[in-house]
Amino acid sequence: MLNSEIAQRREKAIARGVGMMTQIYVDRALNAEVWDVEGNRYIDFAAGIAVVNTGHCNPKVMAAVEAQLKSFTHTCHQVLPYENYIHLAERLNAAVPGEGEKRTVFVTTGAEAVENAVKIARAHTGREAIVAFAGGFHGRTFMGMSLTGKVQPYKTGFGAMMNDIYHVPFPVELHGITVDQSIAAIKQLFKADLDPSRVAAIIVEPIQGEGGFYQAPAELMRAIRALCDEYGIVMIADEVQTGFARTGTLFAMEQYDVAPDVTAMAKGLGGGLPISAVTGKANIMDASGPGGLGGTYGGNPLGIAAAHAVLDLIEGDKLCERATSLGNKLKDTLTSLKSDVPEIADVRGPGFMIAVEFNKEDGSGPSADFANRVRTEALSRNLVLLTCGVYGNVIRFLAPLTIEDSVFDEAMGILKDSIRAAREG
Ligand code: PMP
């Protein structure tokens, strides 16, 4: 089979709204490498968008899933429950940042985790309004899309968003928005438009993922925490992309001196199996009555089994430390190119959640064109990269944390060649 033949069939079979970054049809994948239907090999620096942090087909994740497959695959926890679901909740309750007793609910996708975090905050507070950040991304369901701080392409054509959602600017010094401005905007919102006693939650990504890998400054987190405490608002951390060792700690919020009330997580939790979770303070999580939360597939046994293996691997293989050492090497590689490549505006990120941002050569503004050229050049050399950012001018690096040193070094060579070629092109 040829990629081009499948691509033609895709056009006739799949709705146009499903975006497409490559036409590489996968045959098999192992750790950080992927082989397509034509037998071409690629190095995968996307990892299913920060999902297989523990690598494609990690043998320990596979073994856990296989063992579960042999006993049972689905009973629906609400009907016939199973112990490893409870145990995974206990592990997350202990690991998620924040003091005191916690509770967890399992669902299936990132958007669903966000939906449930908001439902829980509303049930707990008896309020409706939600404050979110411009540039943030929270999913494609109606609440996720409404909370997302970017119109094109996420909201276009989909009509009225959920009401009572307010967006404030996210601090990005590189684009002239300071943390003080951002905090002032929330306070101004509370003065001019929105009575804070009507606010159920403030939702924030510790590092905006789709929005461009911009990290929330500690000052912003402290200010959000203080406002939440002052007005009885639930602070929700969306750790869907930052979670599970990606940033050098199990959760990015561990790197702050304040903790959220509720955490939404997904992606890396299942190591490639669909599972997501919401974990938070017991009194908040218990606000919804029985039957208000859950779903047929929430906490499916295969996802639960995989997640246990993922947590074991992160601990046993010291993947947080590995994230930091890989990220430092990647940052060194990118920084070493700066003097030859004036388009490089910024290299940033904790752990292995690294991004490079490109401007036009004369520094006159963001260059999505340059970022896309780098991505295309890399793909032609069999390295899969992803872009992101409200201007589309950022390349984000999300390779598995388990990538072999030799494959990582090979990727660094390709990356350098691709950036140089993008300049020449
Ligand atoms: N929140 C964040 C921060 C995300 O990065 C994403 C996915 N990119 C989502 C929510 C939505 O997750 P999903 O695609 O699994 O619904």
mmCIF file of C-alpha atoms and ligand atoms in Angstrom, residues 49 109-112 114 137-140 205 209-210 238 240-241 266-267, ligand 1:
data_model
loop_
_atom_site.group_PDB
_atom_site.id
_atom_site.type_symbol
_atom_site.label_atom_id
_atom_site.label_comp_id
_atom_site.label_asym_id
_atom_site.label_seq_id
_atom_site.Cartn_x
_atom_site.Cartn_y
_atom_site.Cartn_z
ATOM 1 C CA ILE A 49 0.734 14.939 20.972
ATOM 2 C CA THR A 109 -10.350 12.241 26.913
ATOM 3 C CA GLY A 110 -8.743 15.540 27.846
ATOM 4 C CA ALA A 111 -11.816 17.512 26.843
ATOM 5 C CA GLU A 112 -13.960 15.255 28.991
ATOM 6 C CA VAL A 114 -12.035 19.562 31.511
ATOM 7 C CA PHE A 137 -6.635 25.244 24.716
ATOM 8 C CA HIS A 138 -9.041 23.000 26.596
ATOM 9 C CA GLY A 139 -10.564 20.656 23.998
ATOM 10 C CA ARG A 140 -13.171 20.435 21.271
ATOM 11 C CA GLU A 205 -2.657 25.572 31.900
ATOM 12 C CA GLY A 209 0.347 23.768 25.112
ATOM 13 C CA GLU A 210 -1.415 24.372 21.820
ATOM 14 C CA ASP A 238 -5.410 21.823 33.099
ATOM 15 C CA VAL A 240 -3.618 17.500 30.086
ATOM 16 C CA GLN A 241 -0.493 18.341 28.053
ATOM 17 C CA ALA A 266 -5.251 12.876 30.246
ATOM 18 C CA LYS A 267 -2.750 12.145 27.416
HETATM 19 N N1 PMP B 1 -6.399 20.500 27.481
HETATM 20 C C1 PMP B 1 -5.159 20.650 27.009
HETATM 21 C C2 PMP B 1 -4.197 21.519 27.762
HETATM 22 C C3 PMP B 1 -4.755 20.000 25.835
HETATM 23 O O1 PMP B 1 -3.511 20.167 25.366
HETATM 24 C C4 PMP B 1 -5.691 19.179 25.147
HETATM 25 C C5 PMP B 1 -5.319 18.438 23.875
HETATM 26 N N2 PMP B 1 -4.350 18.977 23.077
HETATM 27 C C6 PMP B 1 -6.979 19.055 25.683
HETATM 28 C C7 PMP B 1 -7.300 19.721 26.851
HETATM 29 C C8 PMP B 1 -8.003 18.190 25.014
HETATM 30 O O2 PMP B 1 -7.653 16.860 25.104
HETATM 31 P P1 PMP B 1 -8.345 15.778 24.135
HETATM 32 O O3 PMP B 1 -7.874 16.078 22.758
HETATM 33 O O4 PMP B 1 -7.879 14.457 24.669
HETATM 34 O O5 PMP B 1 -9.826 15.949 24.279
#
